[in-house]
Short mmCIF file of C-alpha atoms in Angstrom, two decimals:
data_model
loop_
_atom_site.label_atom_id
_atom_site.label_comp_id
_atom_site.label_asym_id
_atom_site.label_seq_id
_atom_site.Cartn_x
_atom_site.Cartn_y
_atom_site.Cartn_z
CA MET A 827 -5.32 -11.00 -24.00
CA ASP A 828 -7.50 -9.77 -21.10
CA THR A 829 -6.32 -9.37 -17.50
CA SER A 830 -7.70 -12.70 -16.31
CA SER A 831 -6.06 -14.61 -19.16
CA SER A 832 -2.79 -12.81 -18.59
CA LEU A 833 -2.88 -13.72 -14.90
CA LEU A 834 -3.50 -17.39 -15.58
CA PHE A 835 -0.79 -17.52 -18.24
CA PHE A 836 1.72 -15.81 -15.97
CA SER A 837 0.82 -18.07 -13.04
CA PHE A 838 1.24 -21.16 -15.22
CA PHE A 839 4.64 -20.03 -16.50
CA PHE A 840 5.81 -18.80 -13.10
CA PHE A 841 5.09 -21.98 -11.24
CA ILE A 842 6.37 -24.27 -14.00
CA ILE A 843 9.72 -22.53 -13.48
CA ILE A 844 9.46 -22.91 -9.70
CA VAL A 845 8.72 -26.62 -10.00
CA ILE A 846 11.70 -27.11 -12.31
CA PHE A 847 13.97 -25.41 -9.80
CA ASN A 848 12.48 -27.44 -6.98
CA LYS A 849 13.14 -30.63 -8.95
CA ILE A 850 16.76 -29.61 -9.37
CA ASN A 851 17.08 -29.06 -5.62
CA GLY A 852 15.33 -32.32 -4.76
CA LEU A 853 12.32 -30.72 -3.16
CA ARG A 854 9.70 -32.81 -4.89
CA SER A 855 8.52 -36.12 -3.54
CA SER A 856 10.88 -39.04 -4.02
CA PRO A 857 9.74 -42.61 -4.76
CA ALA A 858 10.14 -43.32 -1.05
CA SER A 859 7.87 -40.38 -0.29
CA LYS A 860 5.30 -41.70 -2.72
CA LYS A 861 5.43 -45.08 -0.99
CA LYS A 862 4.92 -43.31 2.33
CA LEU A 863 1.94 -41.47 0.86
CA ASN A 864 0.40 -44.80 -0.14
CA ASP A 865 1.10 -46.25 3.29
CA HIS A 866 -0.66 -43.31 4.92
CA HIS A 867 -3.53 -43.69 2.52
CA VAL A 868 -4.00 -47.26 3.67
CA THR A 869 -4.07 -46.23 7.34
CA SER A 870 -6.78 -43.71 6.56
CA GLN A 871 -9.12 -46.61 5.93
CA SER A 872 -8.60 -47.92 9.48
CA HIS A 873 -9.59 -46.46 12.81
CA GLY A 874 -6.12 -45.02 13.42
CA PRO A 875 -4.57 -41.74 12.27
CA LYS A 876 -5.64 -40.81 8.75
CA PHE A 877 -3.87 -39.21 5.83
CA PRO A 878 -5.92 -36.17 4.70
CA HIS A 879 -8.04 -36.60 1.59
CA GLY A 880 -7.68 -34.26 -1.35
CA SER A 881 -6.11 -33.96 -4.78
CA LEU A 882 -2.59 -33.24 -6.00
CA GLY A 883 -4.06 -31.72 -9.16
CA TRP A 884 -2.37 -31.67 -12.53
CA PRO A 885 1.05 -33.19 -13.16
CA VAL A 886 3.90 -30.76 -12.41
CA ILE A 887 1.72 -27.68 -11.69
CA GLY A 888 -0.59 -29.28 -9.15
CA GLU A 889 -3.43 -26.94 -8.11
CA THR A 890 -1.32 -23.80 -8.17
CA ILE A 891 -3.15 -21.99 -10.96
CA GLU A 892 -6.52 -22.27 -9.24
CA PHE A 893 -4.98 -21.29 -5.92
CA VAL A 894 -3.38 -18.14 -7.37
CA SER A 895 -6.41 -17.12 -9.43
CA SER A 896 -8.59 -17.44 -6.31
CA ALA A 897 -6.12 -15.29 -4.38
CA TYR A 898 -6.61 -12.48 -6.91
CA SER A 899 -10.40 -12.71 -6.78
CA ASP A 900 -12.77 -10.87 -4.42
CA ARG A 901 -13.09 -14.08 -2.39
CA PRO A 902 -9.57 -15.51 -1.93
CA GLU A 903 -10.78 -18.25 0.40
CA SER A 904 -12.93 -19.82 -2.36
CA PHE A 905 -10.13 -22.29 -3.18
CA MET A 906 -10.20 -23.51 0.42
CA ASP A 907 -13.99 -23.43 0.77
CA LYS A 908 -14.47 -25.67 -2.26
CA ARG A 909 -12.06 -28.32 -0.98
CA ARG A 910 -13.25 -28.10 2.58
CA LEU A 911 -16.72 -29.11 1.42
CA MET A 912 -15.30 -32.06 -0.51
CA TYR A 913 -12.54 -33.30 1.81
CA GLY A 914 -12.96 -31.69 5.23
CA ARG A 915 -11.14 -28.93 7.08
CA VAL A 916 -7.73 -30.54 6.55
CA PHE A 917 -6.84 -31.77 3.05
CA LYS A 918 -3.92 -32.46 0.75
CA SER A 919 -3.02 -30.37 -2.29
CA HIS A 920 -0.01 -29.44 -4.41
CA ILE A 921 0.87 -25.72 -4.54
CA PHE A 922 4.06 -23.67 -4.88
CA GLY A 923 5.72 -26.68 -6.45
CA THR A 924 5.40 -28.97 -3.43
CA ALA A 925 3.00 -31.44 -1.87
CA THR A 926 1.08 -29.60 0.83
CA ILE A 927 -1.28 -30.35 3.68
CA VAL A 928 -3.72 -27.43 3.93
CA SER A 929 -5.55 -26.75 7.18
CA THR A 930 -8.58 -24.56 7.80
CA ASP A 931 -8.99 -26.09 11.26
CA ALA A 932 -8.18 -23.72 14.13
CA GLU A 933 -6.95 -26.40 16.53
CA VAL A 934 -4.70 -28.08 13.96
CA ASN A 935 -3.22 -24.71 12.96
CA ARG A 936 -2.50 -23.79 16.53
CA ALA A 937 -0.82 -27.14 17.24
CA VAL A 938 1.49 -26.76 14.24
CA LEU A 939 2.37 -23.12 14.91
CA GLN A 940 3.22 -23.91 18.53
CA SER A 941 5.48 -26.83 17.58
CA ASP A 942 9.24 -26.53 17.85
CA SER A 943 11.82 -27.03 15.11
CA THR A 944 12.05 -30.78 15.71
CA ALA A 945 8.57 -31.10 14.16
CA PHE A 946 8.14 -28.10 11.85
CA VAL A 947 10.40 -25.43 10.36
CA PRO A 948 9.50 -22.30 8.35
CA PHE A 949 8.89 -22.77 4.65
CA TYR A 950 8.97 -20.12 1.92
CA PRO A 951 9.11 -20.24 -1.88
CA LYS A 952 12.62 -20.44 -3.35
CA THR A 953 12.76 -16.77 -4.40
CA VAL A 954 11.91 -15.57 -0.90
CA ARG A 955 14.51 -17.88 0.66
CA GLU A 956 17.20 -16.55 -1.68
CA LEU A 957 16.34 -12.95 -0.88
CA MET A 958 16.31 -13.47 2.87
CA GLY A 959 19.36 -15.70 3.15
CA LYS A 960 20.08 -18.60 5.51
CA SER A 961 20.71 -16.35 8.54
CA SER A 962 17.34 -14.57 8.39
CA ILE A 963 15.28 -14.52 11.59
CA LEU A 964 12.39 -15.71 9.42
CA LEU A 965 14.29 -18.94 8.64
CA ILE A 966 16.73 -19.72 11.48
CA ASN A 967 15.76 -22.12 14.26
CA GLY A 968 16.89 -23.14 17.73
CA SER A 969 18.66 -21.07 20.37
CA LEU A 970 19.81 -18.33 17.97
CA HIS A 971 16.24 -17.71 16.83
CA ARG A 972 14.94 -17.68 20.41
CA ARG A 973 17.67 -15.24 21.47
CA PHE A 974 17.16 -12.92 18.53
CA HIS A 975 13.36 -13.04 18.75
CA GLY A 976 13.44 -12.44 22.51
CA LEU A 977 15.74 -9.42 22.32
CA VAL A 978 13.80 -7.81 19.49
CA GLY A 979 10.40 -8.62 20.97
CA SER A 980 11.27 -7.14 24.37
CA PHE A 981 12.46 -3.89 22.81
CA LEU A 982 9.44 -3.56 20.51
CA LYS A 983 7.16 -3.92 23.54
CA SER A 984 9.09 -1.43 25.67
CA PRO A 985 7.33 1.75 26.90
CA LEU A 986 10.35 3.76 25.69
CA LEU A 987 9.85 2.72 22.07
CA LYS A 988 6.06 3.07 22.23
CA ALA A 989 6.44 6.63 23.48
CA GLN A 990 8.86 7.37 20.65
CA ILE A 991 6.46 5.93 18.07
CA VAL A 992 3.58 8.06 19.35
CA ARG A 993 5.73 11.19 19.02
CA ASP A 994 6.92 10.20 15.56
CA MET A 995 3.43 9.27 14.34
CA HIS A 996 2.09 12.62 15.58
CA LYS A 997 4.86 14.48 13.77
CA PHE A 998 4.66 12.57 10.49
CA LEU A 999 0.85 12.55 10.37
CA SER A 1000 0.58 16.25 11.18
CA GLU A 1001 3.05 17.08 8.39
CA SER A 1002 1.08 14.95 5.94
CA MET A 1003 -2.45 15.93 6.96
CA ASP A 1004 -1.60 19.64 6.90
CA LEU A 1005 -1.21 19.26 3.13
CA TRP A 1006 -4.58 17.55 2.57
CA SER A 1007 -7.28 19.54 0.82
CA GLU A 1008 -10.94 18.92 -0.03
CA ASP A 1009 -10.41 19.15 -3.79
CA GLN A 1010 -7.62 16.55 -3.90
CA PRO A 1011 -8.10 12.81 -3.30
CA VAL A 1012 -6.01 11.27 -0.54
CA LEU A 1013 -4.62 7.78 -1.06
CA LEU A 1014 -4.66 6.52 2.51
CA GLN A 1015 -2.61 3.42 1.86
CA ASP A 1016 0.17 5.48 0.28
CA VAL A 1017 0.13 7.96 3.16
CA SER A 1018 0.13 5.21 5.79
CA LYS A 1019 2.88 3.32 3.95
CA THR A 1020 5.13 6.40 3.94
CA VAL A 1021 4.51 7.09 7.63
CA ALA A 1022 4.92 3.43 8.63
CA PHE A 1023 8.24 3.14 6.78
CA LYS A 1024 9.63 6.23 8.53
CA VAL A 1025 8.55 4.88 11.92
CA LEU A 1026 10.02 1.45 11.16
CA ALA A 1027 13.35 2.78 9.87
CA LYS A 1028 13.83 4.88 13.00
CA ALA A 1029 12.84 2.03 15.34
CA LEU A 1030 15.21 -0.43 13.66
CA ILE A 1031 18.27 1.63 12.73
CA SER A 1032 17.57 5.27 13.77
CA VAL A 1033 17.34 6.55 10.18
CA GLU A 1034 14.62 9.18 10.06
CA LYS A 1035 15.33 11.85 7.46
CA GLY A 1036 17.54 13.12 4.68
CA GLU A 1037 19.36 11.28 1.95
CA ASP A 1038 19.94 8.20 4.10
CA LEU A 1039 16.18 7.64 4.45
CA GLU A 1040 15.53 8.27 0.77
CA GLU A 1041 18.31 5.90 -0.26
CA LEU A 1042 17.02 3.22 2.10
CA LYS A 1043 13.45 3.56 0.85
CA ARG A 1044 14.52 3.52 -2.81
CA GLU A 1045 16.62 0.37 -2.37
CA PHE A 1046 13.92 -1.30 -0.27
CA GLU A 1047 11.31 -0.82 -2.99
CA ASN A 1048 13.69 -2.50 -5.45
CA PHE A 1049 14.29 -5.28 -2.94
CA ILE A 1050 10.66 -6.22 -2.24
CA SER A 1051 9.82 -6.16 -5.95
CA GLY A 1052 11.65 -9.47 -6.18
CA LEU A 1053 9.63 -11.34 -3.56
CA MET A 1054 7.21 -12.63 -6.22
CA SER A 1055 9.68 -12.81 -9.08
CA LEU A 1056 10.94 -15.83 -11.02
CA PRO A 1057 13.70 -17.71 -9.19
CA ILE A 1058 16.27 -16.90 -11.86
CA ASN A 1059 19.35 -14.99 -10.80
CA PHE A 1060 21.45 -13.44 -13.54
CA PRO A 1061 22.00 -9.80 -14.63
CA GLY A 1062 18.83 -8.22 -15.93
CA THR A 1063 16.38 -10.33 -13.92
CA GLN A 1064 14.26 -8.92 -11.11
CA LEU A 1065 15.72 -11.35 -8.59
CA HIS A 1066 19.24 -10.18 -9.45
CA ARG A 1067 18.21 -6.53 -9.05
CA SER A 1068 16.54 -7.29 -5.73
CA LEU A 1069 19.59 -9.14 -4.39
CA GLN A 1070 21.78 -6.23 -5.42
CA ALA A 1071 19.41 -3.80 -3.68
CA LYS A 1072 19.67 -5.84 -0.48
CA LYS A 1073 23.48 -5.81 -0.68
CA ASN A 1074 23.36 -2.03 -0.92
CA MET A 1075 21.04 -1.78 2.08
CA VAL A 1076 23.19 -4.17 4.12
CA LYS A 1077 26.23 -1.98 3.42
CA GLN A 1078 24.27 1.05 4.54
CA VAL A 1079 23.23 -0.62 7.79
CA GLU A 1080 26.78 -1.88 8.39
CA ARG A 1081 28.02 1.71 8.10
CA ILE A 1082 25.43 2.71 10.70
CA ILE A 1083 26.61 -0.11 12.98
CA GLU A 1084 30.24 0.96 12.61
CA GLY A 1085 29.26 4.53 13.47
CA LYS A 1086 27.44 3.39 16.61
CA ILE A 1087 30.46 1.35 17.72
CA ARG A 1088 32.81 4.32 17.26
CA LYS A 1089 30.55 6.54 19.36
CA THR A 1090 30.28 4.06 22.22
CA LYS A 1091 33.76 2.51 22.34
CA ASN A 1092 34.91 4.95 25.05
CA LYS A 1093 31.76 4.53 27.13
CA GLU A 1094 30.79 1.82 29.56
CA GLU A 1095 28.39 -0.63 27.95
CA ASP A 1096 25.80 -0.25 30.71
CA ASP A 1097 25.68 3.51 30.16
CA VAL A 1098 24.51 3.15 26.57
CA ILE A 1099 20.71 3.37 26.30
CA ALA A 1100 19.30 1.39 23.40
CA LYS A 1101 17.52 3.73 21.01
CA ASP A 1102 16.77 1.18 18.31
CA VAL A 1103 16.85 -2.55 17.57
CA VAL A 1104 20.47 -2.41 16.37
CA ASP A 1105 21.54 -0.97 19.73
CA VAL A 1106 19.78 -3.83 21.53
CA LEU A 1107 21.50 -6.49 19.42
CA LEU A 1108 24.93 -4.85 19.67
CA LYS A 1109 24.70 -4.90 23.47
CA ASP A 1110 24.26 -8.69 23.42
CA SER A 1111 27.43 -10.67 24.00
CA SER A 1112 26.55 -13.59 21.72
CA GLU A 1113 29.28 -14.28 19.18
CA HIS A 1114 26.64 -15.51 16.74
CA LEU A 1115 25.09 -12.05 16.39
CA THR A 1116 27.64 -10.74 13.90
CA HIS A 1117 27.37 -7.30 12.37
CA ASN A 1118 26.53 -8.81 9.00
CA LEU A 1119 23.78 -10.98 10.48
CA ILE A 1120 22.31 -7.97 12.28
CA ALA A 1121 22.42 -5.84 9.13
CA ASN A 1122 20.77 -8.51 6.99
CA ASN A 1123 18.00 -9.05 9.52
CA MET A 1124 17.20 -5.36 9.81
CA ILE A 1125 16.27 -5.50 6.12
CA ASP A 1126 14.25 -8.69 6.54
CA MET A 1127 12.35 -7.19 9.48
CA MET A 1128 11.17 -4.39 7.24
CA ILE A 1129 9.25 -6.85 5.04
CA PRO A 1130 6.30 -7.62 7.34
CA GLY A 1131 6.18 -4.06 8.67
CA HIS A 1132 6.19 -2.47 5.24
CA ASP A 1133 2.74 -3.66 4.15
CA SER A 1134 0.97 -5.06 7.21
CA VAL A 1135 0.39 -1.77 9.06
CA PRO A 1136 -0.63 0.26 5.96
CA VAL A 1137 -3.04 -2.50 4.88
CA LEU A 1138 -4.49 -2.72 8.39
CA ILE A 1139 -5.02 1.05 8.52
CA THR A 1140 -6.56 1.20 5.05
CA LEU A 1141 -8.94 -1.68 5.72
CA ALA A 1142 -10.01 -0.21 9.06
CA VAL A 1143 -10.95 3.05 7.35
CA LYS A 1144 -12.76 1.14 4.60
CA PHE A 1145 -14.79 -0.97 7.04
CA LEU A 1146 -15.62 2.08 9.16
CA SER A 1147 -16.82 4.00 6.10
CA ASP A 1148 -19.24 1.14 5.42
CA SER A 1149 -20.48 1.11 9.02
CA PRO A 1150 -21.74 4.58 10.11
CA ALA A 1151 -22.68 3.35 13.59
CA ALA A 1152 -19.16 2.06 14.23
CA LEU A 1153 -17.56 5.19 12.76
CA ASN A 1154 -19.72 7.48 14.94
CA LEU A 1155 -18.89 5.55 18.11
CA LEU A 1156 -15.16 5.48 17.35
CA THR A 1157 -15.17 9.21 16.54
CA GLU A 1158 -17.02 10.03 19.75
CA GLU A 1159 -14.60 7.98 21.81
CA ASN A 1160 -11.54 9.65 20.30
CA MET A 1161 -13.01 13.16 20.49
CA LYS A 1162 -13.68 12.67 24.21
CA LEU A 1163 -10.06 11.62 24.74
CA LYS A 1164 -8.77 14.63 22.80
CA SER A 1165 -11.01 17.05 24.74
CA LEU A 1166 -9.95 15.57 28.06
CA LYS A 1167 -6.26 15.96 27.23
CA GLU A 1168 -6.76 19.53 26.04
CA LEU A 1169 -8.61 20.32 29.26
CA THR A 1170 -5.85 18.91 31.49
CA GLY A 1171 -3.02 20.14 29.28
CA GLU A 1172 -1.48 16.67 29.18
CA PRO A 1173 -0.09 15.05 26.03
CA LEU A 1174 -1.48 11.83 24.66
CA TYR A 1175 0.53 8.82 25.83
CA TRP A 1176 0.79 5.44 24.11
CA ASN A 1177 -1.38 3.75 26.72
CA ASP A 1178 -4.11 6.34 26.14
CA TYR A 1179 -4.53 5.10 22.59
CA LEU A 1180 -4.44 1.42 23.52
CA SER A 1181 -6.98 1.92 26.33
CA LEU A 1182 -9.73 3.14 23.97
CA PRO A 1183 -12.05 0.10 24.17
CA PHE A 1184 -14.12 0.52 21.02
CA THR A 1185 -11.14 1.59 18.91
CA GLN A 1186 -9.38 -1.64 19.90
CA LYS A 1187 -12.50 -3.65 19.03
CA VAL A 1188 -12.52 -2.03 15.57
CA ILE A 1189 -8.86 -2.96 15.05
CA THR A 1190 -9.47 -6.51 16.25
CA GLU A 1191 -12.43 -6.95 13.91
CA THR A 1192 -10.39 -5.47 11.04
CA LEU A 1193 -7.64 -8.01 11.74
CA ARG A 1194 -10.22 -10.80 11.63
CA MET A 1195 -11.94 -9.70 8.42
CA GLY A 1196 -8.97 -8.14 6.65
CA ASN A 1197 -6.50 -10.95 7.31
CA VAL A 1198 -3.30 -9.00 6.87
CA ILE A 1199 -1.53 -12.36 7.16
CA ILE A 1200 -3.66 -14.84 5.24
CA GLY A 1201 -1.63 -17.93 6.07
CA VAL A 1202 1.59 -19.38 7.46
CA MET A 1203 3.68 -22.13 5.85
CA ARG A 1204 5.78 -24.77 7.58
CA LYS A 1205 7.65 -27.92 6.53
CA ALA A 1206 7.33 -31.17 8.49
CA MET A 1207 10.65 -32.57 9.73
CA LYS A 1208 9.07 -35.89 10.69
CA ASP A 1209 5.73 -37.63 10.49
CA VAL A 1210 3.42 -35.71 12.82
CA GLU A 1211 -0.04 -36.72 14.01
CA ILE A 1212 -2.42 -33.91 15.01
CA LYS A 1213 -6.10 -34.33 15.82
CA GLY A 1214 -6.15 -37.69 14.05
CA TYR A 1215 -4.43 -36.42 10.88
CA VAL A 1216 -0.98 -37.47 9.69
CA ILE A 1217 1.30 -34.79 8.23
CA PRO A 1218 4.12 -36.66 6.44
CA LYS A 1219 7.78 -35.81 6.79
CA GLY A 1220 8.99 -33.51 4.00
CA TRP A 1221 5.54 -32.17 3.17
CA CYS A 1222 4.66 -28.51 3.36
CA PHE A 1223 1.91 -27.44 5.77
CA LEU A 1224 -0.22 -24.36 5.09
CA ALA A 1225 -2.17 -22.96 8.04
CA TYR A 1226 -4.75 -20.90 6.17
CA LEU A 1227 -5.78 -18.35 8.80
CA ARG A 1228 -8.21 -16.46 6.58
CA SER A 1229 -10.59 -19.41 6.31
CA VAL A 1230 -10.65 -19.79 10.09
CA HIS A 1231 -11.40 -16.10 10.63
CA LEU A 1232 -14.26 -16.23 8.12
CA ASP A 1233 -15.72 -19.56 9.23
CA LYS A 1234 -19.30 -19.55 10.52
CA LEU A 1235 -18.31 -22.40 12.84
CA TYR A 1236 -16.27 -19.89 14.83
CA TYR A 1237 -18.00 -16.58 14.05
CA GLU A 1238 -21.64 -15.68 13.60
CA SER A 1239 -22.19 -13.80 10.31
CA PRO A 1240 -18.44 -13.96 9.58
CA TYR A 1241 -18.56 -11.62 6.58
CA LYS A 1242 -20.25 -8.85 8.56
CA PHE A 1243 -18.07 -6.15 10.09
CA ASN A 1244 -19.17 -6.24 13.71
CA PRO A 1245 -16.73 -4.79 16.29
CA TRP A 1246 -19.32 -5.36 19.02
CA ARG A 1247 -18.76 -9.12 18.76
CA TRP A 1248 -15.55 -8.59 20.77
CA GLN A 1249 -17.35 -7.21 23.83
CA GLU A 1250 -17.76 -10.69 25.25
CA ARG A 1251 -15.39 -12.68 23.07
CA ASP A 1252 -11.88 -13.71 24.15
CA MET A 1253 -9.11 -12.97 21.66
CA ASN A 1254 -6.82 -15.64 23.15
CA THR A 1255 -8.37 -18.55 21.30
CA SER A 1256 -7.20 -20.81 18.49
CA SER A 1257 -9.82 -19.30 16.17
CA PHE A 1258 -8.13 -15.86 16.24
CA SER A 1259 -4.50 -15.74 15.15
CA PRO A 1260 -3.97 -12.68 12.92
CA PHE A 1261 -0.22 -12.51 13.68
CA GLY A 1262 0.59 -16.22 13.52
CA GLY A 1263 1.46 -18.00 16.74
CA GLY A 1264 3.90 -19.98 18.84
CA GLN A 1265 7.59 -19.12 19.06
CA ARG A 1266 7.34 -17.18 15.78
CA LEU A 1267 4.48 -14.93 16.83
CA CYS A 1268 5.06 -11.57 15.16
CA PRO A 1269 7.08 -9.45 17.66
CA GLY A 1270 5.60 -6.25 16.26
CA LEU A 1271 1.94 -7.01 16.94
CA ASP A 1272 1.65 -4.39 19.71
CA LEU A 1273 3.20 -1.75 17.47
CA ALA A 1274 0.76 -2.56 14.66
CA ARG A 1275 -2.14 -1.89 17.02
CA LEU A 1276 -0.53 1.27 18.36
CA GLU A 1277 0.25 2.76 14.95
CA THR A 1278 -3.27 2.00 13.71
CA SER A 1279 -4.79 3.53 16.85
CA VAL A 1280 -2.78 6.73 16.46
CA PHE A 1281 -3.63 7.01 12.76
CA LEU A 1282 -7.37 6.53 13.34
CA HIS A 1283 -7.31 9.06 16.19
CA HIS A 1284 -5.73 11.75 14.05
CA LEU A 1285 -8.02 10.99 11.12
CA VAL A 1286 -11.37 11.14 12.94
CA THR A 1287 -10.46 14.08 15.18
CA ARG A 1288 -9.26 16.23 12.29
CA PHE A 1289 -11.59 15.29 9.45
CA ARG A 1290 -15.25 14.42 8.90
#
């Protein structure tokens, strides 16, 4: 059986299992929901709000196989493009075992992502929900989410942490690049993944070297292997191994928390300077932020940071290698900064990297074309009308960001890598949302830009 056939067979089997589990948990549409679907279909014939057109696909499996096979192709948005031509920018489908409204419309996406939990809540496949747990920042809503997100976001944006990350990136990259040689290939994504994990572990829980770091990394690799596994939890399955790996990591983080408390119990709280995210959360007086909740969420926060930054770095280098003019301009800009700092004897500060105009345009264009986050899923808590479309209660909503970023309606020559397009263009528009949006906007977006800027600077100033 060839690779393509194996993929389709696996996808079919995988999502049959998911649908069965969803049936057991009552996630599929009930007769009442089907009646509601018909009612909405009738209103679509009038001049009022309309239920999106589309197809629910095959019985049980819906359109999941085609969706997954497109995702593994060289044009993942082909599934969306085909249906957008037939049904419009917002359409109905059935993927991941649930009825779904899919949107490739920038304004509709923005409206949903900016909604509060009375209208939409996060939605993830069953396996991901089990691995994260009910208290995950990626799933919780209301005041606890706002408090947690606010505390973490403020710290991740702080000059203190950004300065630390610049120092750490310089150290880790210098150690790695010193070992590079012309006769050995360098796997940039592997290098960037190793560096990004070290930076993230130190920023979250102050683990930076030795056996503790190796243990954390080993368990984390076992943990994330289960994100796309079958939702079957018994000894021997990948999900079971991943859950066990998370338990081990939580215990490790809880030991770190206990150590921090012992060190600070004789000090005044105000005298303790937060060195990592755990410190920030421990200083909060909320009774809801238990040590176990903090420990679990430190693991969950590693998920988006583990792949997003390495993928962003790798794609930036790839796009630059295909665009000599852009590479030359970025190199020139970074060499000038390096020469200036050497002349004045000053170190490079975090704001030096972020103030390089063309480097930031390259990163922005990489985010648009690369689509590190291809889409965001929500679940409607009530019937919601947006831009004339009705999103029914209980249905999943998929904001497919990749299609928006590669839509000629919003971008001229969307498949062309063109950093210069951002000279006049505003990033604060509904057609550019590489990190999601609303109350759940990724709190680490500034750090992703900073880490990528530092990596590119070291790469182009040391190598040709």
